[in-house]
mmCIF file of C-alpha atoms in Angstrom:
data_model
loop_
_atom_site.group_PDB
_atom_site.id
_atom_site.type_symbol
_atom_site.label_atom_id
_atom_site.label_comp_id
_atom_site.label_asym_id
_atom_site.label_seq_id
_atom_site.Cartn_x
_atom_site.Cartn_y
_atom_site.Cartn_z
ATOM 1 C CA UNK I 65 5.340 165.397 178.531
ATOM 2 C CA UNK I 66 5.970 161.971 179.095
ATOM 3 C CA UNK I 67 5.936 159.877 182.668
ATOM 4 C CA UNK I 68 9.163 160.235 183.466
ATOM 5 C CA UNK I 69 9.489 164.264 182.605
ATOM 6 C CA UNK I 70 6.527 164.985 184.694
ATOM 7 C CA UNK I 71 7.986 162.996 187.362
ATOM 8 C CA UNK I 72 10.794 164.835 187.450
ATOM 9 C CA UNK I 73 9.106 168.417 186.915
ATOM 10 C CA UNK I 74 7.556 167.836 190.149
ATOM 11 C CA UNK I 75 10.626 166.871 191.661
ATOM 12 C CA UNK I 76 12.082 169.469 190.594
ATOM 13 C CA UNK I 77 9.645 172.180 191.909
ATOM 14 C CA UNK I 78 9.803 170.088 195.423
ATOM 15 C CA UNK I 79 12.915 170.809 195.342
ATOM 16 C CA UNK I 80 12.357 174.327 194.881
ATOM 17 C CA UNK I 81 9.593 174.643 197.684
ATOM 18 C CA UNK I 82 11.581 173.181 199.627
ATOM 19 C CA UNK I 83 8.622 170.505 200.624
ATOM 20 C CA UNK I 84 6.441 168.084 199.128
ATOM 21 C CA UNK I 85 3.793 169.153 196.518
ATOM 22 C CA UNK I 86 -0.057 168.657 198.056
ATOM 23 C CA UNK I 87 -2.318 169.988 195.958
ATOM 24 C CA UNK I 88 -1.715 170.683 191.796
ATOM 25 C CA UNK I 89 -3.752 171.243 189.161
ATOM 26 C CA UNK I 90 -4.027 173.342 186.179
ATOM 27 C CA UNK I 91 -5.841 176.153 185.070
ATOM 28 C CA UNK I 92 -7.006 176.199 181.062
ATOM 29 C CA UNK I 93 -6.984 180.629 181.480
ATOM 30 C CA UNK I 94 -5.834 182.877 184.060
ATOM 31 C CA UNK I 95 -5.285 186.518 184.774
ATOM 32 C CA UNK I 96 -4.292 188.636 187.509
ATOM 33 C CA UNK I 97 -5.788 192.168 187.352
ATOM 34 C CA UNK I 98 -3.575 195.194 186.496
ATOM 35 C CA UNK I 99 -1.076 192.512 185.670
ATOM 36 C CA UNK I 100 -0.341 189.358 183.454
ATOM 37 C CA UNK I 101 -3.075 187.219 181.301
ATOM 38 C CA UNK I 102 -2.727 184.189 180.043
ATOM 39 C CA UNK I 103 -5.003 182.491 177.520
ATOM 40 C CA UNK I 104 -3.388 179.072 177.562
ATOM 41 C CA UNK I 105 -3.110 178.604 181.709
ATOM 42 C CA UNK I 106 -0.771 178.071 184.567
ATOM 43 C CA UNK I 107 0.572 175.129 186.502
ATOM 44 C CA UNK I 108 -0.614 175.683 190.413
ATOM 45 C CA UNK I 109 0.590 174.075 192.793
ATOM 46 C CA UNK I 110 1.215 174.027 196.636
ATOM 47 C CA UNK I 111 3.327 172.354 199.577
ATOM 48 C CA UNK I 112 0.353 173.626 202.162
ATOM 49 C CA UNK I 113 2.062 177.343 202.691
ATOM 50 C CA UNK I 114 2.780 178.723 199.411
ATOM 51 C CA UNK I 115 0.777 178.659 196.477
ATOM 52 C CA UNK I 116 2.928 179.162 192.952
ATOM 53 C CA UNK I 117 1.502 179.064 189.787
ATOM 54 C CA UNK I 118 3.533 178.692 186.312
ATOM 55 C CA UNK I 119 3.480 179.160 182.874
ATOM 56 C CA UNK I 120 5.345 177.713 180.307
ATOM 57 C CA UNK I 121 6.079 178.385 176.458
ATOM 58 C CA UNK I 122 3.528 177.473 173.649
ATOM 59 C CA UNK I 123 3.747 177.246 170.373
ATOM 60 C CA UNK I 124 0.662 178.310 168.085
ATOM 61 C CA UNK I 125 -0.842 175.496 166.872
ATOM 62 C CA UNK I 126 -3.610 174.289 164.794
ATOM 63 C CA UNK I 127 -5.499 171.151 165.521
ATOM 64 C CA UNK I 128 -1.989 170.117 167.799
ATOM 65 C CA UNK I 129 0.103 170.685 164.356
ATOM 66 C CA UNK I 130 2.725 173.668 165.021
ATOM 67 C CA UNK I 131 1.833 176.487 162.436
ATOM 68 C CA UNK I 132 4.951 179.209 161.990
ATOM 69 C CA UNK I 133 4.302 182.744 162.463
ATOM 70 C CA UNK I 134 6.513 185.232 160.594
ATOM 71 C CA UNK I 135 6.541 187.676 164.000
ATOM 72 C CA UNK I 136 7.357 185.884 166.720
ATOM 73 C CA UNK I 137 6.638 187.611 170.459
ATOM 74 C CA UNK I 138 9.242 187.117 172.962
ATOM 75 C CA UNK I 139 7.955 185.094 175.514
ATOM 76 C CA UNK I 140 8.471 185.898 179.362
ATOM 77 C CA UNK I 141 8.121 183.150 181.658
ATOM 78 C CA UNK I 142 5.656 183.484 184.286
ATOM 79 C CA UNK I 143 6.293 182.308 187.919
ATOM 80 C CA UNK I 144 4.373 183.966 190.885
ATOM 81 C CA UNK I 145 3.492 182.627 194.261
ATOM 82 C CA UNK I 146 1.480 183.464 197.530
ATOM 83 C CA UNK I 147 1.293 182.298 200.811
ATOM 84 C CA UNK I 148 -1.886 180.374 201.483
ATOM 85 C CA UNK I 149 -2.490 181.972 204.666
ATOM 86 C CA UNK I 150 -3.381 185.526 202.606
ATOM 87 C CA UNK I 151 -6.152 184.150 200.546
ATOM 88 C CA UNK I 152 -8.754 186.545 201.971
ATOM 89 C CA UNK I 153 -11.818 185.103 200.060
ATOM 90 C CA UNK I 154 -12.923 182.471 196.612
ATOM 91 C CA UNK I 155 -15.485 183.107 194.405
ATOM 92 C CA UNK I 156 -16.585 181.900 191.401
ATOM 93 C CA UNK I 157 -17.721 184.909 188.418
ATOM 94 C CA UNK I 158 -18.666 184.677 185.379
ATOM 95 C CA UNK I 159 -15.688 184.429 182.682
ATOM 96 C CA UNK I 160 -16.903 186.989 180.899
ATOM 97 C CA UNK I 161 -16.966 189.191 184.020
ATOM 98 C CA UNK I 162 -13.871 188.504 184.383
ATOM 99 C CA UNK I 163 -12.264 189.362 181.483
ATOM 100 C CA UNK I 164 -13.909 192.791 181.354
ATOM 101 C CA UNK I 165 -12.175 193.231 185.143
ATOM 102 C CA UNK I 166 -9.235 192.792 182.928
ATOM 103 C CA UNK I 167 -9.567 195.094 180.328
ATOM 104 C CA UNK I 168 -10.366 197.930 183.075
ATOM 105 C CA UNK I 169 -8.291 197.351 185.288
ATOM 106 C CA UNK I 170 -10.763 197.298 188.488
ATOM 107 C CA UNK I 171 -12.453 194.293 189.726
ATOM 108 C CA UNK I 172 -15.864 194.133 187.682
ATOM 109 C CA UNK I 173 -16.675 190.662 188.391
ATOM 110 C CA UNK I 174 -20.162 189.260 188.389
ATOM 111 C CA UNK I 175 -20.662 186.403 191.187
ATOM 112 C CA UNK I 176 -22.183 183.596 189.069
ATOM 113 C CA UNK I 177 -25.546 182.896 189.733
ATOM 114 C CA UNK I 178 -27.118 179.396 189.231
ATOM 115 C CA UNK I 179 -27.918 179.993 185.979
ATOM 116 C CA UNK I 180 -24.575 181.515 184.786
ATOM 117 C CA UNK I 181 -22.670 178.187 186.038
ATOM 118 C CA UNK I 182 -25.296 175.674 183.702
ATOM 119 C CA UNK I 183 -25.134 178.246 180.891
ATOM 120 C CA UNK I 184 -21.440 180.312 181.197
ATOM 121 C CA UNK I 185 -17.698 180.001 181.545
ATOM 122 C CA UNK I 186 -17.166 180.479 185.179
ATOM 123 C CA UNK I 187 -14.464 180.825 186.360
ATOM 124 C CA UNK I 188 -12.959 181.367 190.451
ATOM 125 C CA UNK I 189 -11.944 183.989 191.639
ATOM 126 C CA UNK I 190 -9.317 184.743 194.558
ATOM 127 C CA UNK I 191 -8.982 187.766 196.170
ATOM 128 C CA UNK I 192 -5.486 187.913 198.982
ATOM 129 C CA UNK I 193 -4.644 190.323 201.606
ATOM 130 C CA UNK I 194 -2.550 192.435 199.534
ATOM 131 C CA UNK I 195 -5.176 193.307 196.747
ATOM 132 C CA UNK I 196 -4.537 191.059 194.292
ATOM 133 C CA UNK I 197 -6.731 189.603 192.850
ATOM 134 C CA UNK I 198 -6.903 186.518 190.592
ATOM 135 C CA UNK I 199 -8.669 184.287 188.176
ATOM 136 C CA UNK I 200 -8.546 180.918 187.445
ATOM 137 C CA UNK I 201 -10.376 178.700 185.048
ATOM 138 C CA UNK I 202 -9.221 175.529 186.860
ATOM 139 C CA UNK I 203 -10.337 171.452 186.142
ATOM 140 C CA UNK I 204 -11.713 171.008 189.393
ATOM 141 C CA UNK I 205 -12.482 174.342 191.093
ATOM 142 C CA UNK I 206 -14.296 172.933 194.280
ATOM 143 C CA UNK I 207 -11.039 170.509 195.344
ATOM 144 C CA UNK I 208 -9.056 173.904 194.438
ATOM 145 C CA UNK I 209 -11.336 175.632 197.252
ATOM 146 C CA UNK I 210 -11.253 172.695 199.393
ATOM 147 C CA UNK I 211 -7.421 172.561 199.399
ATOM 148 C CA UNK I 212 -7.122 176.856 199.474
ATOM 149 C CA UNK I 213 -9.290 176.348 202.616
ATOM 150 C CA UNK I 214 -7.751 173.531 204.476
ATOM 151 C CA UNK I 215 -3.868 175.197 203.924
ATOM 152 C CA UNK I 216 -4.882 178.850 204.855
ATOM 153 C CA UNK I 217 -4.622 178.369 208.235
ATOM 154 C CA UNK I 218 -0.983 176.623 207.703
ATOM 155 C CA UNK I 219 1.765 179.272 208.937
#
C-alpha cells in the first residue's frame, strides 16, 4: 500500500467512525475466544469511543512471492468493534497460553511472568464487559494500553 492508498484508507474509515482516528496500530496475530482467529493480524484502530479492528485478504506467499494453491478457502472479511468504555481489564499472557484458550474454548491464559516476556511470544490480552475476550499480538503493546486506558473513560 502506497502513501496515497493508506491516506485514503484512513480517510475512509474516518469517515466511517464518523470522527478522527487517534490511536492505530496493527496486530501481527489475533483471536477472539469461541470466535474468529487470525494468523496474519488485524488493523485496530480508534476515534477515542469505539475500538474496531479489521482484517483484510492475503494471499499465501513465500518469501513475499504469491504461490497458487489448487483449493482456495473463501475468505470472510473480518470487521468487529467495541466501545472503549467496556474494556474491563489488559493483560499480557503468554502466546502460547493463548492459543490453547483458543483451541478450548475457555480462557486458559497464563499471565506472563518476567521471564516469559525475555524468553516467549506474549501477547495482550483484553477482557470487556460482555465476556469477550481478546488477544492481540500488537507492535507496541504498552502505547496500545496507554491509549485503551486514557479513552475508557470517553462516553
Amino acid at each position: 500500500m502506497d502513501n496515497d492508498d493508506a491516506i485514503a484508507f484512513i480517510k475512509e474509515r474516518e469517515e466511517k467512525l464518523g470522527g478522527k482516528i487517534l490511536y492505530r496500530t496493527y496486530s501481527t496475530w489475533y483471536g477472539r475466544i469461541g470466535k474468529e482467529k487470525r494468523e496474519y493480524g488485524v488493523f485496530l484502530y480508534t476515534d477515542g469511543k469505539v475500538f474496531v479492528y479489521e482484517d483484510f485478504e492475503r494471499n499465501p506467499q513465500i518469501l513475499g512471492i504469491p504461490i497458487r494453491t489448487k483449493k482456495k478457502e473463501k475468505y470472510e472479511k473480518l470487521e468487529v468493534s467495541f466501545p472503549a468504555s467496556s474494556i474491563r481489564e489488559i493483560s499480557r499472557v503468554t502466546k502460547r497460553s493463548a492459543e490453547v484458550s483458543l483451541y478450548n474454548g475457555k480462557d486458559l491464559s497464563k499471565q506472563a511472568s518476567f521471564i516469559d516476556k525475555a524468553l516467549c511470544a506474549v501477547v495482550t490480552k483484553v477482557v470487556l464487559d460482555n465476556g469477550d475476550i481478546l488477544f492481540f499480538e500488537l507492535m507496541d503493546p504498552k502505547k496500545f494500553e496507554e491509549s485503551a486506558e486514557r479513552f475508557r473513560g470517553n462516553r
